[in-house]
Short mmCIF file of C-alpha atoms in Angstrom, two decimals:
data_model
loop_
_atom_site.label_atom_id
_atom_site.label_comp_id
_atom_site.label_asym_id
_atom_site.label_seq_id
_atom_site.Cartn_x
_atom_site.Cartn_y
_atom_site.Cartn_z
CA MET A 594 94.57 117.29 38.73
CA PRO A 595 97.97 117.77 40.71
CA GLU A 596 98.30 119.39 44.07
CA GLU A 597 99.66 122.66 43.04
CA SER A 598 96.32 123.43 41.33
CA ILE A 599 94.08 123.07 43.89
CA GLU A 600 94.33 126.35 45.82
CA HIS A 601 91.37 127.96 44.19
CA ILE A 602 89.06 124.86 44.20
CA ASP A 603 85.49 125.23 45.49
CA PHE A 604 85.17 121.62 47.11
CA GLU A 605 81.47 121.78 47.62
CA ALA A 606 81.06 122.80 43.93
CA LEU A 607 83.37 119.98 42.70
CA ASN A 608 81.96 117.23 44.76
CA LYS A 609 78.47 118.18 43.49
CA LYS A 610 80.27 117.55 39.76
CA ALA A 611 81.73 114.65 40.71
CA ILE A 612 80.62 111.66 38.63
CA SER A 613 80.65 109.20 42.08
CA LYS A 614 80.71 109.71 45.61
CA PRO A 615 83.23 108.04 48.07
CA LEU A 616 82.12 104.40 48.88
CA VAL A 617 83.37 104.79 52.48
CA LYS A 618 83.83 108.26 54.59
CA HIS A 619 84.90 106.76 58.08
CA MET A 620 88.60 106.39 56.86
CA TYR A 621 90.46 107.21 53.77
CA THR A 622 91.22 104.41 51.27
CA ALA A 623 93.31 104.49 47.94
CA ASP A 624 94.53 102.03 45.03
CA PRO A 625 91.17 99.73 44.93
CA SER A 626 91.69 96.32 43.46
CA ALA A 627 88.12 94.95 42.95
CA HIS A 628 86.94 91.47 42.43
CA VAL A 629 83.76 89.50 42.40
CA PHE A 630 84.09 86.49 44.54
CA GLU A 631 81.16 84.09 44.60
CA GLY A 632 78.73 86.88 43.45
CA LYS A 633 79.78 89.44 45.99
CA ILE A 634 82.11 92.55 45.23
CA TYR A 635 85.13 92.55 47.39
CA ILE A 636 87.81 95.96 47.17
CA TYR A 637 90.99 95.52 48.41
CA PRO A 638 92.40 99.10 48.91
CA SER A 639 95.11 100.94 50.70
CA HIS A 640 94.33 102.52 53.78
CA ASP A 641 95.45 106.10 54.03
CA ILE A 642 96.60 107.86 57.11
CA ASP A 643 98.46 111.05 58.20
CA ALA A 644 101.26 110.51 59.79
CA GLY A 645 102.60 113.76 59.74
CA ILE A 646 106.01 113.10 57.11
CA PRO A 647 106.84 115.77 54.79
CA PHE A 648 105.87 115.31 51.17
CA ASN A 649 108.76 114.28 48.47
CA ASP A 650 109.11 112.41 45.43
CA ASN A 651 110.11 109.01 47.12
CA GLY A 652 106.32 109.26 48.69
CA ASP A 653 107.26 108.74 52.42
CA HIS A 654 104.28 110.73 53.35
CA PHE A 655 102.28 107.55 52.09
CA ALA A 656 102.92 105.97 55.36
CA MET A 657 100.06 103.24 55.11
CA GLU A 658 100.36 100.65 58.01
CA ASP A 659 97.49 98.38 57.27
CA TYR A 660 94.81 96.93 54.99
CA HIS A 661 90.84 96.66 55.25
CA VAL A 662 88.54 94.92 53.22
CA ILE A 663 85.49 96.46 51.63
CA SER A 664 82.56 94.47 50.14
CA MET A 665 79.25 95.70 48.33
CA ASP A 666 76.27 93.41 47.58
CA THR A 667 75.65 95.34 44.64
CA VAL A 668 77.41 98.58 43.14
CA LYS A 669 74.48 100.49 44.28
CA SER A 670 74.53 98.98 47.77
CA GLU A 671 75.90 99.90 50.93
CA ALA A 672 80.07 99.64 51.28
CA ILE A 673 80.90 97.35 54.21
CA ASP A 674 84.24 97.81 56.00
CA HIS A 675 85.44 94.33 57.74
CA GLY A 676 87.93 96.03 59.70
CA GLU A 677 91.70 95.18 59.96
CA ALA A 678 92.74 92.55 57.50
CA LEU A 679 96.41 92.71 57.58
CA HIS A 680 98.87 95.01 59.74
CA VAL A 681 102.69 95.66 58.63
CA LYS A 682 103.42 94.46 62.44
CA ASP A 683 102.08 91.25 61.64
CA VAL A 684 104.60 90.87 58.50
CA PRO A 685 107.79 89.50 59.71
CA TRP A 686 109.88 90.70 56.69
CA ALA A 687 108.33 94.00 56.32
CA GLU A 688 109.09 97.54 57.93
CA ARG A 689 106.48 100.09 56.78
CA GLN A 690 104.74 101.43 53.73
CA MET A 691 101.94 98.94 53.05
CA TRP A 692 101.24 100.41 49.55
CA ALA A 693 98.84 99.10 46.73
CA PRO A 694 97.43 95.53 47.38
CA ASP A 695 95.98 92.93 45.08
CA ALA A 696 93.70 89.79 45.95
CA ALA A 697 93.02 86.57 44.35
CA HIS A 698 90.91 83.69 44.76
CA LYS A 699 92.10 79.78 44.12
CA ASP A 700 90.75 76.33 45.71
CA GLY A 701 88.84 77.94 48.40
CA LYS A 702 91.77 79.98 49.86
CA TYR A 703 92.04 83.86 49.04
CA TYR A 704 95.27 85.52 48.49
CA LEU A 705 96.37 88.91 49.48
CA PHE A 706 99.53 90.44 47.55
CA PHE A 707 100.99 93.64 48.78
CA PRO A 708 104.15 95.68 48.58
CA ALA A 709 106.16 96.94 51.57
CA ARG A 710 109.58 98.25 52.21
CA ASN A 711 111.70 95.24 53.99
CA LYS A 712 114.42 96.22 56.59
CA SER A 713 116.97 97.16 54.00
CA GLY A 714 114.40 100.01 52.75
CA LEU A 715 113.73 98.04 49.40
CA PHE A 716 109.89 97.45 48.33
CA GLN A 717 109.29 93.81 47.91
CA ILE A 718 105.88 91.87 47.46
CA GLY A 719 104.36 89.63 49.88
CA VAL A 720 101.55 87.08 50.37
CA ALA A 721 99.07 86.72 53.09
CA ILE A 722 96.28 84.06 53.25
CA SER A 723 92.82 83.58 54.61
CA ASN A 724 89.86 80.95 54.35
CA SER A 725 87.49 84.35 53.96
CA PRO A 726 87.61 87.31 51.33
CA THR A 727 87.42 89.44 54.45
CA GLY A 728 90.37 88.35 56.35
CA PRO A 729 92.10 88.29 58.40
CA PHE A 730 95.21 87.18 56.42
CA LYS A 731 98.26 85.60 57.75
CA ALA A 732 101.35 86.37 55.92
CA GLU A 733 103.95 84.42 54.59
CA PRO A 734 107.50 84.69 56.62
CA LEU A 735 109.23 86.01 53.62
CA PRO A 736 108.38 88.06 50.69
CA ILE A 737 108.12 86.36 46.86
CA GLU A 738 111.50 85.46 45.67
CA GLY A 739 112.47 87.82 42.91
CA SER A 740 109.79 90.03 43.54
CA TYR A 741 110.70 93.98 43.83
CA SER A 742 109.16 97.25 43.42
CA ILE A 743 105.37 97.67 44.06
CA ASP A 744 101.80 97.99 42.82
CA PRO A 745 100.92 93.93 42.46
CA ALA A 746 98.20 92.85 40.23
CA VAL A 747 97.20 89.28 39.71
CA PHE A 748 95.32 88.48 36.70
CA GLU A 749 93.47 84.78 36.64
CA ASP A 750 93.19 83.93 32.77
CA GLU A 751 90.62 81.47 31.62
CA ASP A 752 93.02 78.39 31.54
CA GLY A 753 93.19 78.66 35.14
CA SER A 754 97.01 80.43 34.92
CA TYR A 755 97.63 83.42 37.08
CA TYR A 756 100.35 86.20 36.40
CA MET A 757 101.65 88.85 38.69
CA TYR A 758 101.86 92.38 37.13
CA PHE A 759 103.97 94.91 39.20
CA GLY A 760 106.22 98.06 39.28
CA GLY A 761 106.32 101.56 39.57
CA ILE A 762 109.09 104.51 39.28
CA TRP A 763 110.29 107.37 41.65
CA GLY A 764 109.21 106.19 44.92
CA GLY A 765 108.64 102.46 43.99
CA GLN A 766 112.05 102.27 42.80
CA LEU A 767 111.62 100.52 39.55
CA GLN A 768 114.23 102.83 38.04
CA LYS A 769 116.81 100.99 40.06
CA TYR A 770 116.38 97.66 38.48
CA ARG A 771 117.80 96.17 35.23
CA ASN A 772 116.94 92.75 34.27
CA ASN A 773 115.41 92.18 37.62
CA VAL A 774 118.86 93.46 39.37
CA TYR A 775 118.98 96.34 41.81
CA ASP A 776 121.79 99.19 41.31
CA GLU A 777 121.70 102.31 43.49
CA ALA A 778 123.15 103.77 40.29
CA ASN A 779 120.55 103.35 37.84
CA GLU A 780 118.15 105.97 36.95
CA LEU A 781 115.29 106.64 34.63
CA PRO A 782 116.32 106.60 30.87
CA ASN A 783 116.82 109.78 28.96
CA HIS A 784 113.90 111.32 27.46
CA SER A 785 114.82 110.15 23.97
CA GLU A 786 115.42 106.51 24.96
CA ALA A 787 112.57 103.78 25.49
CA ALA A 788 110.63 104.22 28.59
CA LEU A 789 110.86 101.80 31.68
CA LEU A 790 108.45 98.74 31.15
CA PRO A 791 106.11 97.50 33.68
CA ILE A 792 106.82 93.79 34.76
CA VAL A 793 104.88 90.43 34.63
CA ALA A 794 105.72 87.14 35.92
CA LYS A 795 103.40 84.05 35.76
CA MET A 796 102.80 82.38 39.02
CA THR A 797 103.52 79.03 40.75
CA ASP A 798 100.16 77.03 41.26
CA ASP A 799 100.39 77.55 45.06
CA LEU A 800 100.37 81.41 44.28
CA LEU A 801 103.07 81.83 46.57
CA GLY A 802 106.02 82.64 44.01
CA PHE A 803 107.09 83.32 40.55
CA ALA A 804 107.17 80.21 37.87
CA GLU A 805 109.80 82.00 35.77
CA GLU A 806 111.94 85.09 35.86
CA PRO A 807 110.05 88.27 35.86
CA LYS A 808 110.34 90.06 32.59
CA GLY A 809 109.34 93.38 30.91
CA ILE A 810 106.10 94.12 29.31
CA GLU A 811 106.19 96.16 25.93
CA ILE A 812 103.67 99.07 25.27
CA VAL A 813 104.16 100.34 21.92
CA ASP A 814 102.38 102.96 19.64
CA GLU A 815 100.47 102.58 16.56
CA ASN A 816 103.76 101.83 14.55
CA GLY A 817 105.03 99.12 17.02
CA ASP A 818 107.55 101.37 18.76
CA LEU A 819 108.24 101.55 22.18
CA LEU A 820 107.00 104.48 24.07
CA LEU A 821 109.46 107.06 25.13
CA GLU A 822 110.28 108.11 28.48
CA ARG A 823 109.56 111.74 27.00
CA ASP A 824 105.98 110.61 26.28
CA ASN A 825 104.65 110.79 29.72
CA GLU A 826 101.24 111.44 28.76
CA ARG A 827 101.05 107.65 27.44
CA ARG A 828 104.32 105.69 29.08
CA PHE A 829 103.99 103.76 32.16
CA PHE A 830 104.50 104.81 35.62
CA GLU A 831 102.84 102.49 38.11
CA ALA A 832 99.59 100.87 38.84
CA SER A 833 99.20 98.09 36.65
CA TRP A 834 95.96 96.12 36.00
CA LEU A 835 94.77 93.43 33.40
CA HIS A 836 91.34 92.44 32.18
CA LYS A 837 90.34 90.39 29.56
CA TYR A 838 87.21 91.50 27.15
CA ASN A 839 86.16 89.70 24.18
CA GLY A 840 89.27 87.79 23.75
CA LYS A 841 91.72 90.96 24.15
CA TYR A 842 94.03 91.68 26.60
CA TYR A 843 93.55 94.91 28.19
CA PHE A 844 96.72 96.26 30.23
CA SER A 845 95.82 99.51 32.03
CA TYR A 846 98.19 101.65 34.17
CA SER A 847 98.87 105.52 35.47
CA THR A 848 101.09 107.68 33.76
CA GLY A 849 101.99 109.36 37.04
CA ASP A 850 103.08 112.92 36.82
CA THR A 851 100.58 113.56 33.89
CA HIS A 852 97.76 111.87 36.06
CA PHE A 853 96.12 109.73 33.37
CA ILE A 854 94.91 106.33 33.51
CA CYS A 855 95.59 104.62 29.99
CA TYR A 856 95.27 101.48 28.41
CA ALA A 857 96.78 99.20 25.87
CA ILE A 858 95.69 96.10 23.98
CA GLY A 859 97.22 92.81 23.29
CA ASP A 860 96.41 89.26 22.22
CA ASN A 861 98.35 87.64 25.45
CA PRO A 862 99.11 88.05 28.82
CA TYR A 863 102.79 89.02 28.14
CA GLY A 864 101.95 91.65 25.15
CA PRO A 865 103.37 93.51 23.58
CA PHE A 866 100.18 95.66 24.17
CA THR A 867 99.57 98.47 21.73
CA TYR A 868 98.47 101.81 23.28
CA THR A 869 94.95 102.67 22.60
CA GLY A 870 93.63 105.52 24.65
CA LYS A 871 92.89 107.30 28.21
CA ILE A 872 90.24 105.54 30.41
CA LEU A 873 90.37 108.36 33.27
CA GLU A 874 91.35 111.80 33.14
CA PRO A 875 92.86 113.69 36.06
CA VAL A 876 91.47 113.45 39.55
CA VAL A 877 91.99 115.83 42.43
CA GLY A 878 95.27 114.78 44.13
CA TRP A 879 98.44 113.84 42.60
CA THR A 880 97.90 109.91 42.21
CA SER A 881 95.82 108.10 40.00
CA HIS A 882 95.05 104.45 40.57
CA HIS A 883 92.72 102.08 39.72
CA SER A 884 91.26 98.57 38.91
CA ILE A 885 88.54 97.46 36.17
CA CYS A 886 85.83 94.49 37.31
CA GLU A 887 83.06 93.18 35.87
CA VAL A 888 79.90 93.17 37.87
CA ALA A 889 76.64 91.31 36.70
CA GLY A 890 77.41 91.63 32.95
CA LYS A 891 78.66 95.56 33.08
CA TRP A 892 82.16 96.72 33.61
CA TYR A 893 83.18 99.26 36.14
CA LEU A 894 86.14 101.56 36.78
CA PHE A 895 87.33 101.55 40.59
CA TYR A 896 89.66 104.47 41.29
CA HIS A 897 89.93 107.38 43.88
CA ASP A 898 90.21 110.68 44.35
CA SER A 899 91.13 113.40 47.25
CA SER A 900 88.18 115.40 46.98
CA LEU A 901 86.76 114.29 50.46
CA SER A 902 90.06 115.27 52.13
CA LYS A 903 89.93 118.71 50.23
CA GLY A 904 92.79 118.10 48.03
CA ILE A 905 95.38 116.29 50.46
CA THR A 906 97.25 113.83 48.11
CA HIS A 907 97.76 111.24 50.51
CA LEU A 908 94.19 111.21 52.20
CA ARG A 909 92.28 109.78 49.49
CA SER A 910 88.78 108.22 48.68
CA VAL A 911 87.79 104.90 46.72
CA LYS A 912 85.02 105.53 43.81
CA LEU A 913 83.39 103.65 41.05
CA ALA A 914 82.07 104.38 37.81
CA GLU A 915 80.85 102.33 35.09
CA ILE A 916 82.95 101.99 31.81
CA THR A 917 81.93 101.16 28.12
CA HIS A 918 83.89 99.20 25.92
CA HIS A 919 82.76 99.67 22.19
CA THR A 920 82.46 97.58 19.28
CA ASP A 921 85.80 98.47 17.96
CA GLY A 922 87.50 97.54 21.33
CA THR A 923 88.30 100.93 22.39
CA ILE A 924 86.98 102.03 25.94
CA SER A 925 85.17 105.33 26.57
CA THR A 926 87.31 108.15 28.40
CA LEU A 927 85.32 109.17 31.86
CA LYS A 928 85.77 112.63 33.17
CA PRO A 929 85.85 112.42 36.89
CA TYR A 930 83.65 115.75 37.20
CA LEU A 931 81.04 117.02 35.00
CA ASP A 932 81.51 120.25 32.90
#
């Protein structure tokens, strides 16, 4: 539900029709990455603020400065804000815009992965470490070598391998890269060409770097053909996520300017992934960003909308809703607001 269509929304009525409520209301949160660590739910969101920056397609009005960690004992229990876990001023290489993060756990350590603009204005991805899932996290002095763009999502496979998925177009700068090399002259493909691909790289054992050159993830249609740039109701825009169900790998993502959360299914962490359907229809606010997490044997979509701020795109609130995998592997499409 893009911002230009909110002028006549009755938000009191809309909130009554919403399938879920904001998990926290004392601050604005977005882009929730949810995990179960040692039997407890931990959510790693962006922390939205109103910095008074005019709206633009580069997303400069998304001027987030820090991260908080939210925990829940169950999906129905109170969400607890554990306070500031990391601030941009404590990241030596970063200058501004602490966008959508993710987290991982290995050998008793917790790793927070986050994008930020470096002092040259380019997004890179950093990592910070803590002994606790709630932080505080101490950032490594340099970003991950070879990283770029935004929206890191780290998936731990059953064999103990970890993979990072990342990338986002427009403000996320992915359109400026070809074969991992930045060129300011690069732009989006023509409408009749294949859409830009999200990126994946296997991680080193210490989770501090890439063990290989990042590579594109093919998202194909039912005929095995790459999705085209003009297919903006299905092609990748941002917000990568990977989960595994019944031996299949589910790559989910946002279509950005058409405001869907979609998914594609593959047989390994690298793809190719065959487009299968939509998980979430448009929410109030321009962005849509999510994660998918299994909790106590059920699967949940963690997402956000801007209903609490009455439609202000950069002031969002994290929510959750149960999702259903069917026997044929498909996932039911959620409507965020009941008719």
